[in-house]
mmCIF file with all atom_site columns, C-alpha atoms in Angstrom:
data_model
loop_
_atom_site.group_PDB
_atom_site.id
_atom_site.type_symbol
_atom_site.label_atom_id
_atom_site.label_alt_id
_atom_site.label_comp_id
_atom_site.label_asym_id
_atom_site.label_entity_id
_atom_site.label_seq_id
_atom_site.pdbx_PDB_ins_code
_atom_site.Cartn_x
_atom_site.Cartn_y
_atom_site.Cartn_z
_atom_site.occupancy
_atom_site.B_iso_or_equiv
_atom_site.pdbx_formal_charge
_atom_site.auth_seq_id
_atom_site.auth_comp_id
_atom_site.auth_asym_id
_atom_site.auth_atom_id
_atom_site.pdbx_PDB_model_num
ATOM 1   C CA . MET I 1 1   ? -35.483 44.879 -122.077 1.00 43.00 ? 825 MET I CA 1
ATOM 2   C CA . TYR I 1 2   ? -35.036 43.882 -118.409 1.00 47.00 ? 826 TYR I CA 1
ATOM 3   C CA . SER I 1 3   ? -31.251 44.318 -118.603 1.00 48.00 ? 827 SER I CA 1
ATOM 4   C CA . GLN I 1 4   ? -31.703 47.778 -120.136 1.00 50.00 ? 828 GLN I CA 1
ATOM 5   C CA . MET I 1 5   ? -34.026 48.782 -117.288 1.00 55.00 ? 829 MET I CA 1
ATOM 6   C CA . THR I 1 6   ? -31.365 47.886 -114.703 1.00 55.00 ? 830 THR I CA 1
ATOM 7   C CA . SER I 1 7   ? -28.188 48.761 -116.616 1.00 72.00 ? 831 SER I CA 1
ATOM 8   C CA . GLY I 1 8   ? -27.076 51.288 -113.974 1.00 88.00 ? 832 GLY I CA 1
ATOM 9   C CA . LEU I 1 9   ? -27.181 48.729 -111.166 1.00 93.00 ? 833 LEU I CA 1
ATOM 10  C CA . PRO I 1 10  ? -24.113 46.694 -110.212 1.00 92.00 ? 834 PRO I CA 1
ATOM 11  C CA . ASP I 1 11  ? -23.767 43.557 -112.317 1.00 92.00 ? 835 ASP I CA 1
ATOM 12  C CA . PRO I 1 12  ? -24.603 40.521 -110.159 1.00 92.00 ? 836 PRO I CA 1
ATOM 13  C CA . GLU I 1 13  ? -22.164 38.328 -112.076 1.00 92.00 ? 837 GLU I CA 1
ATOM 14  C CA . PHE I 1 14  ? -19.113 40.574 -111.756 1.00 93.00 ? 838 PHE I CA 1
ATOM 15  C CA . GLN I 1 15  ? -20.034 42.489 -108.600 1.00 93.00 ? 839 GLN I CA 1
ATOM 16  C CA . ALA I 1 16  ? -21.760 39.800 -106.552 1.00 92.00 ? 840 ALA I CA 1
ATOM 17  C CA . GLU I 1 17  ? -20.695 41.431 -103.273 1.00 94.00 ? 841 GLU I CA 1
ATOM 18  C CA . PHE I 1 18  ? -23.416 44.054 -103.816 1.00 94.00 ? 842 PHE I CA 1
ATOM 19  C CA . TYR I 1 19  ? -26.109 41.374 -103.542 1.00 95.00 ? 843 TYR I CA 1
ATOM 20  C CA . GLN I 1 20  ? -24.575 38.923 -101.058 1.00 94.00 ? 844 GLN I CA 1
ATOM 21  C CA . ASP I 1 21  ? -27.029 38.110 -98.219  1.00 95.00 ? 845 ASP I CA 1
ATOM 22  C CA . VAL I 1 22  ? -29.464 40.840 -99.357  1.00 96.00 ? 846 VAL I CA 1
ATOM 23  C CA . PRO I 1 23  ? -32.600 38.634 -99.017  1.00 96.00 ? 847 PRO I CA 1
ATOM 24  C CA . VAL I 1 24  ? -31.751 37.807 -95.384  1.00 96.00 ? 848 VAL I CA 1
ATOM 25  C CA . LYS I 1 25  ? -30.843 41.418 -94.654  1.00 97.00 ? 849 LYS I CA 1
ATOM 26  C CA . ARG I 1 26  ? -34.142 42.597 -96.151  1.00 96.00 ? 850 ARG I CA 1
ATOM 27  C CA . LEU I 1 27  ? -36.037 40.188 -93.907  1.00 96.00 ? 851 LEU I CA 1
ATOM 28  C CA . ILE I 1 28  ? -34.202 41.470 -90.827  1.00 98.00 ? 852 ILE I CA 1
ATOM 29  C CA . ALA I 1 29  ? -34.766 45.075 -91.939  1.00 98.00 ? 853 ALA I CA 1
ATOM 30  C CA . TRP I 1 30  ? -38.457 44.359 -92.449  1.00 97.00 ? 854 TRP I CA 1
ATOM 31  C CA . GLY I 1 31  ? -38.705 43.054 -88.870  1.00 98.00 ? 855 GLY I CA 1
ATOM 32  C CA . ILE I 1 32  ? -36.969 46.147 -87.480  1.00 98.00 ? 856 ILE I CA 1
ATOM 33  C CA . ASP I 1 33  ? -39.150 48.466 -89.569  1.00 98.00 ? 857 ASP I CA 1
ATOM 34  C CA . PHE I 1 34  ? -42.283 46.598 -88.507  1.00 98.00 ? 858 PHE I CA 1
ATOM 35  C CA . ALA I 1 35  ? -41.352 47.040 -84.837  1.00 98.00 ? 859 ALA I CA 1
ATOM 36  C CA . ILE I 1 36  ? -40.677 50.767 -85.361  1.00 98.00 ? 860 ILE I CA 1
ATOM 37  C CA . THR I 1 37  ? -43.971 51.188 -87.212  1.00 98.00 ? 861 THR I CA 1
ATOM 38  C CA . ILE I 1 38  ? -45.920 49.371 -84.476  1.00 97.00 ? 862 ILE I CA 1
ATOM 39  C CA . ALA I 1 39  ? -44.283 51.538 -81.810  1.00 98.00 ? 863 ALA I CA 1
ATOM 40  C CA . LEU I 1 40  ? -45.097 54.754 -83.685  1.00 97.00 ? 864 LEU I CA 1
ATOM 41  C CA . THR I 1 41  ? -48.664 53.577 -84.292  1.00 96.00 ? 865 THR I CA 1
ATOM 42  C CA . LEU I 1 42  ? -49.116 52.748 -80.602  1.00 95.00 ? 866 LEU I CA 1
ATOM 43  C CA . VAL I 1 43  ? -47.960 56.239 -79.641  1.00 94.00 ? 867 VAL I CA 1
ATOM 44  C CA . LEU I 1 44  ? -50.451 57.730 -82.103  1.00 92.00 ? 868 LEU I CA 1
ATOM 45  C CA . ALA I 1 45  ? -53.172 55.400 -80.813  1.00 91.00 ? 869 ALA I CA 1
ATOM 46  C CA . LEU I 1 46  ? -52.526 56.486 -77.222  1.00 92.00 ? 870 LEU I CA 1
ATOM 47  C CA . LEU I 1 47  ? -52.744 60.133 -78.239  1.00 91.00 ? 871 LEU I CA 1
ATOM 48  C CA . THR I 1 48  ? -56.079 59.577 -79.976  1.00 87.00 ? 872 THR I CA 1
ATOM 49  C CA . PHE I 1 49  ? -57.589 57.062 -77.539  1.00 88.00 ? 873 PHE I CA 1
ATOM 50  C CA . PRO I 1 50  ? -60.451 55.903 -77.440  1.00 89.00 ? 874 PRO I CA 1
ATOM 51  C CA . ILE I 1 51  ? -61.248 56.657 -81.095  1.00 86.00 ? 875 ILE I CA 1
ATOM 52  C CA . SER I 1 52  ? -57.994 54.993 -82.165  1.00 82.00 ? 876 SER I CA 1
ATOM 53  C CA . VAL I 1 53  ? -59.307 51.579 -81.133  1.00 82.00 ? 877 VAL I CA 1
ATOM 54  C CA . PHE I 1 54  ? -61.582 51.630 -84.168  1.00 87.00 ? 878 PHE I CA 1
ATOM 55  C CA . PHE I 1 55  ? -58.954 52.993 -86.546  1.00 89.00 ? 879 PHE I CA 1
ATOM 56  C CA . PHE I 1 56  ? -55.800 51.142 -85.490  1.00 91.00 ? 880 PHE I CA 1
ATOM 57  C CA . PRO I 1 57  ? -55.343 49.277 -88.809  1.00 93.00 ? 881 PRO I CA 1
ATOM 58  C CA . LEU I 1 58  ? -55.807 52.525 -90.728  1.00 93.00 ? 882 LEU I CA 1
ATOM 59  C CA . TRP I 1 59  ? -53.354 54.341 -88.424  1.00 93.00 ? 883 TRP I CA 1
ATOM 60  C CA . PHE I 1 60  ? -50.851 51.523 -88.960  1.00 95.00 ? 884 PHE I CA 1
ATOM 61  C CA . LEU I 1 61  ? -51.190 51.786 -92.740  1.00 96.00 ? 885 LEU I CA 1
ATOM 62  C CA . ILE I 1 62  ? -50.755 55.563 -92.677  1.00 96.00 ? 886 ILE I CA 1
ATOM 63  C CA . VAL I 1 63  ? -47.801 55.482 -90.274  1.00 97.00 ? 887 VAL I CA 1
ATOM 64  C CA . SER I 1 64  ? -46.120 52.670 -92.225  1.00 98.00 ? 888 SER I CA 1
ATOM 65  C CA . PHE I 1 65  ? -46.536 54.471 -95.540  1.00 98.00 ? 889 PHE I CA 1
ATOM 66  C CA . ALA I 1 66  ? -45.280 57.795 -94.158  1.00 98.00 ? 890 ALA I CA 1
ATOM 67  C CA . TYR I 1 67  ? -42.343 56.127 -92.355  1.00 98.00 ? 891 TYR I CA 1
ATOM 68  C CA . ARG I 1 68  ? -41.210 54.312 -95.502  1.00 98.00 ? 892 ARG I CA 1
ATOM 69  C CA . VAL I 1 69  ? -41.591 57.323 -97.800  1.00 98.00 ? 893 VAL I CA 1
ATOM 70  C CA . LEU I 1 70  ? -39.790 59.701 -95.428  1.00 98.00 ? 894 LEU I CA 1
ATOM 71  C CA . THR I 1 71  ? -36.864 57.391 -94.700  1.00 98.00 ? 895 THR I CA 1
ATOM 72  C CA . ILE I 1 72  ? -36.435 56.085 -98.253  1.00 98.00 ? 896 ILE I CA 1
ATOM 73  C CA . SER I 1 73  ? -36.629 59.564 -99.803  1.00 98.00 ? 897 SER I CA 1
ATOM 74  C CA . ARG I 1 74  ? -34.050 60.867 -97.322  1.00 97.00 ? 898 ARG I CA 1
ATOM 75  C CA . TRP I 1 75  ? -31.537 57.977 -97.123  1.00 97.00 ? 899 TRP I CA 1
ATOM 76  C CA . SER I 1 76  ? -32.649 55.620 -99.899  1.00 97.00 ? 900 SER I CA 1
ATOM 77  C CA . ALA I 1 77  ? -33.248 53.131 -97.084  1.00 98.00 ? 901 ALA I CA 1
ATOM 78  C CA . THR I 1 78  ? -35.498 52.641 -94.081  1.00 98.00 ? 902 THR I CA 1
ATOM 79  C CA . LEU I 1 79  ? -33.953 52.638 -90.606  1.00 98.00 ? 903 LEU I CA 1
ATOM 80  C CA . GLY I 1 80  ? -34.029 48.834 -90.662  1.00 98.00 ? 904 GLY I CA 1
ATOM 81  C CA . MET I 1 81  ? -32.186 48.785 -93.983  1.00 98.00 ? 905 MET I CA 1
ATOM 82  C CA . ARG I 1 82  ? -29.604 51.218 -92.645  1.00 97.00 ? 906 ARG I CA 1
ATOM 83  C CA . LEU I 1 83  ? -29.010 48.997 -89.601  1.00 98.00 ? 907 LEU I CA 1
ATOM 84  C CA . VAL I 1 84  ? -28.266 45.987 -91.837  1.00 97.00 ? 908 VAL I CA 1
ATOM 85  C CA . ALA I 1 85  ? -26.199 48.094 -94.277  1.00 97.00 ? 909 ALA I CA 1
ATOM 86  C CA . ILE I 1 86  ? -28.346 47.943 -97.408  1.00 97.00 ? 910 ILE I CA 1
ATOM 87  C CA . ASP I 1 87  ? -29.875 50.707 -99.452  1.00 95.00 ? 911 ASP I CA 1
ATOM 88  C CA . LEU I 1 88  ? -32.131 51.001 -102.465 1.00 97.00 ? 912 LEU I CA 1
ATOM 89  C CA . ARG I 1 89  ? -30.890 52.041 -105.881 1.00 96.00 ? 913 ARG I CA 1
ATOM 90  C CA . GLN I 1 90  ? -32.838 53.137 -108.920 1.00 96.00 ? 914 GLN I CA 1
ATOM 91  C CA . SER I 1 91  ? -32.302 51.529 -112.320 1.00 94.00 ? 915 SER I CA 1
ATOM 92  C CA . ASP I 1 92  ? -29.586 54.059 -113.214 1.00 94.00 ? 916 ASP I CA 1
ATOM 93  C CA . GLY I 1 93  ? -27.739 53.340 -109.955 1.00 92.00 ? 917 GLY I CA 1
ATOM 94  C CA . SER I 1 94  ? -28.821 56.581 -108.277 1.00 94.00 ? 918 SER I CA 1
ATOM 95  C CA . TYR I 1 95  ? -30.422 56.942 -104.881 1.00 95.00 ? 919 TYR I CA 1
ATOM 96  C CA . PHE I 1 96  ? -34.171 57.307 -104.442 1.00 97.00 ? 920 PHE I CA 1
ATOM 97  C CA . ASP I 1 97  ? -35.872 60.679 -104.614 1.00 97.00 ? 921 ASP I CA 1
ATOM 98  C CA . THR I 1 98  ? -39.314 61.445 -103.146 1.00 97.00 ? 922 THR I CA 1
ATOM 99  C CA . PRO I 1 99  ? -41.424 60.399 -106.179 1.00 97.00 ? 923 PRO I CA 1
ATOM 100 C CA . SER I 1 100 ? -39.497 57.113 -106.426 1.00 97.00 ? 924 SER I CA 1
ATOM 101 C CA . ALA I 1 101 ? -39.901 56.532 -102.683 1.00 98.00 ? 925 ALA I CA 1
ATOM 102 C CA . ILE I 1 102 ? -43.652 57.105 -102.963 1.00 98.00 ? 926 ILE I CA 1
ATOM 103 C CA . MET I 1 103 ? -43.995 54.703 -105.915 1.00 98.00 ? 927 MET I CA 1
ATOM 104 C CA . HIS I 1 104 ? -41.788 52.055 -104.284 1.00 98.00 ? 928 HIS I CA 1
ATOM 105 C CA . THR I 1 105 ? -43.737 52.298 -101.023 1.00 98.00 ? 929 THR I CA 1
ATOM 106 C CA . LEU I 1 106 ? -47.062 52.128 -102.846 1.00 98.00 ? 930 LEU I CA 1
ATOM 107 C CA . LEU I 1 107 ? -46.015 49.016 -104.773 1.00 97.00 ? 931 LEU I CA 1
ATOM 108 C CA . PHE I 1 108 ? -44.516 47.462 -101.626 1.00 97.00 ? 932 PHE I CA 1
ATOM 109 C CA . THR I 1 109 ? -47.729 48.151 -99.672  1.00 96.00 ? 933 THR I CA 1
ATOM 110 C CA . ILE I 1 110 ? -49.933 46.662 -102.385 1.00 95.00 ? 934 ILE I CA 1
ATOM 111 C CA . SER I 1 111 ? -47.794 43.545 -102.812 1.00 94.00 ? 935 SER I CA 1
ATOM 112 C CA . SER I 1 112 ? -47.543 43.107 -99.031  1.00 92.00 ? 936 SER I CA 1
ATOM 113 C CA . SER I 1 113 ? -51.308 43.263 -98.677  1.00 92.00 ? 937 SER I CA 1
ATOM 114 C CA . PHE I 1 114 ? -51.906 39.999 -100.515 1.00 94.00 ? 938 PHE I CA 1
ATOM 115 C CA . ILE I 1 115 ? -50.394 36.588 -99.854  1.00 96.00 ? 939 ILE I CA 1
ATOM 116 C CA . VAL I 1 116 ? -49.731 35.569 -103.479 1.00 96.00 ? 940 VAL I CA 1
ATOM 117 C CA . PRO I 1 117 ? -47.621 38.634 -104.367 1.00 94.00 ? 941 PRO I CA 1
ATOM 118 C CA . GLN I 1 118 ? -45.772 38.217 -101.067 1.00 93.00 ? 942 GLN I CA 1
ATOM 119 C CA . ILE I 1 119 ? -44.888 34.616 -101.875 1.00 95.00 ? 943 ILE I CA 1
ATOM 120 C CA . ILE I 1 120 ? -43.855 35.585 -105.411 1.00 95.00 ? 944 ILE I CA 1
ATOM 121 C CA . SER I 1 121 ? -41.668 38.384 -104.009 1.00 94.00 ? 945 SER I CA 1
ATOM 122 C CA . ILE I 1 122 ? -39.914 36.042 -101.596 1.00 93.00 ? 946 ILE I CA 1
ATOM 123 C CA . ILE I 1 123 ? -39.263 33.473 -104.319 1.00 95.00 ? 947 ILE I CA 1
ATOM 124 C CA . MET I 1 124 ? -37.936 36.202 -106.597 1.00 95.00 ? 948 MET I CA 1
ATOM 125 C CA . ALA I 1 125 ? -35.660 37.685 -103.911 1.00 93.00 ? 949 ALA I CA 1
ATOM 126 C CA . VAL I 1 126 ? -34.089 34.306 -103.247 1.00 94.00 ? 950 VAL I CA 1
ATOM 127 C CA . ASN I 1 127 ? -33.716 33.290 -106.913 1.00 94.00 ? 951 ASN I CA 1
ATOM 128 C CA . PHE I 1 128 ? -33.101 36.466 -108.927 1.00 93.00 ? 952 PHE I CA 1
ATOM 129 C CA . PRO I 1 129 ? -29.445 37.455 -109.423 1.00 93.00 ? 953 PRO I CA 1
ATOM 130 C CA . ARG I 1 130 ? -30.075 40.933 -108.015 1.00 94.00 ? 954 ARG I CA 1
ATOM 131 C CA . ALA I 1 131 ? -32.245 39.599 -105.153 1.00 93.00 ? 955 ALA I CA 1
ATOM 132 C CA . GLN I 1 132 ? -35.115 41.779 -106.373 1.00 95.00 ? 956 GLN I CA 1
ATOM 133 C CA . MET I 1 133 ? -38.661 41.492 -105.121 1.00 95.00 ? 957 MET I CA 1
ATOM 134 C CA . LEU I 1 134 ? -41.789 41.959 -107.224 1.00 95.00 ? 958 LEU I CA 1
ATOM 135 C CA . HIS I 1 135 ? -42.005 45.715 -106.645 1.00 96.00 ? 959 HIS I CA 1
ATOM 136 C CA . ASP I 1 136 ? -38.275 46.098 -107.375 1.00 96.00 ? 960 ASP I CA 1
ATOM 137 C CA . VAL I 1 137 ? -38.564 44.307 -110.702 1.00 95.00 ? 961 VAL I CA 1
ATOM 138 C CA . PHE I 1 138 ? -41.583 46.410 -111.653 1.00 95.00 ? 962 PHE I CA 1
ATOM 139 C CA . MET I 1 139 ? -39.593 49.611 -110.977 1.00 96.00 ? 963 MET I CA 1
ATOM 140 C CA . GLY I 1 140 ? -36.206 48.304 -112.116 1.00 95.00 ? 964 GLY I CA 1
ATOM 141 C CA . THR I 1 141 ? -34.709 48.971 -108.675 1.00 96.00 ? 965 THR I CA 1
ATOM 142 C CA . ALA I 1 142 ? -32.649 46.835 -106.310 1.00 96.00 ? 966 ALA I CA 1
ATOM 143 C CA . ALA I 1 143 ? -31.432 46.712 -102.735 1.00 96.00 ? 967 ALA I CA 1
ATOM 144 C CA . VAL I 1 144 ? -27.643 46.544 -102.495 1.00 96.00 ? 968 VAL I CA 1
ATOM 145 C CA . ASN I 1 145 ? -25.087 46.202 -99.741  1.00 96.00 ? 969 ASN I CA 1
ATOM 146 C CA . ARG I 1 146 ? -23.988 49.653 -98.653  1.00 89.00 ? 970 ARG I CA 1
ATOM 147 C CA . SER I 1 147 ? -20.487 48.530 -97.687  1.00 69.00 ? 971 SER I CA 1
ATOM 148 C CA . ALA I 1 148 ? -19.921 47.328 -101.258 1.00 55.00 ? 972 ALA I CA 1
ATOM 149 C CA . ARG I 1 149 ? -20.377 50.793 -102.788 1.00 51.00 ? 973 ARG I CA 1
ATOM 150 C CA . SER I 1 150 ? -17.761 51.702 -105.302 1.00 45.00 ? 974 SER I CA 1
#
């Protein structure tokens, strides 16, 4: 069943270049996206000071969610992912649309909120042939190298 869910994605055995270094690139992209999200949240916090002091974590969550949905629905990648030349593909190989971006971001946010799913995701990304994380496997999606597009 798993192979049917991801049949439109490049085959990791015969097209390994699509998945080469993806876990490391995702980590770098996450760091870039985190920095962008913090910067955007700080701007929002300054605009809403002093009330923002009490709501900073909520602002961060909202900004992060909106940032991920907007960038993934537009480019099938966040700005960090674009900088490291990876993008997200759906199970049929197509790019993300808005509903897929919302679901992916929701699952990413939930799994990132708890340490156990985070650890599981990291282990999966390093060991799965398609370098998929927990939320990717759940949706049947994968991050692939953009330069390897056919």
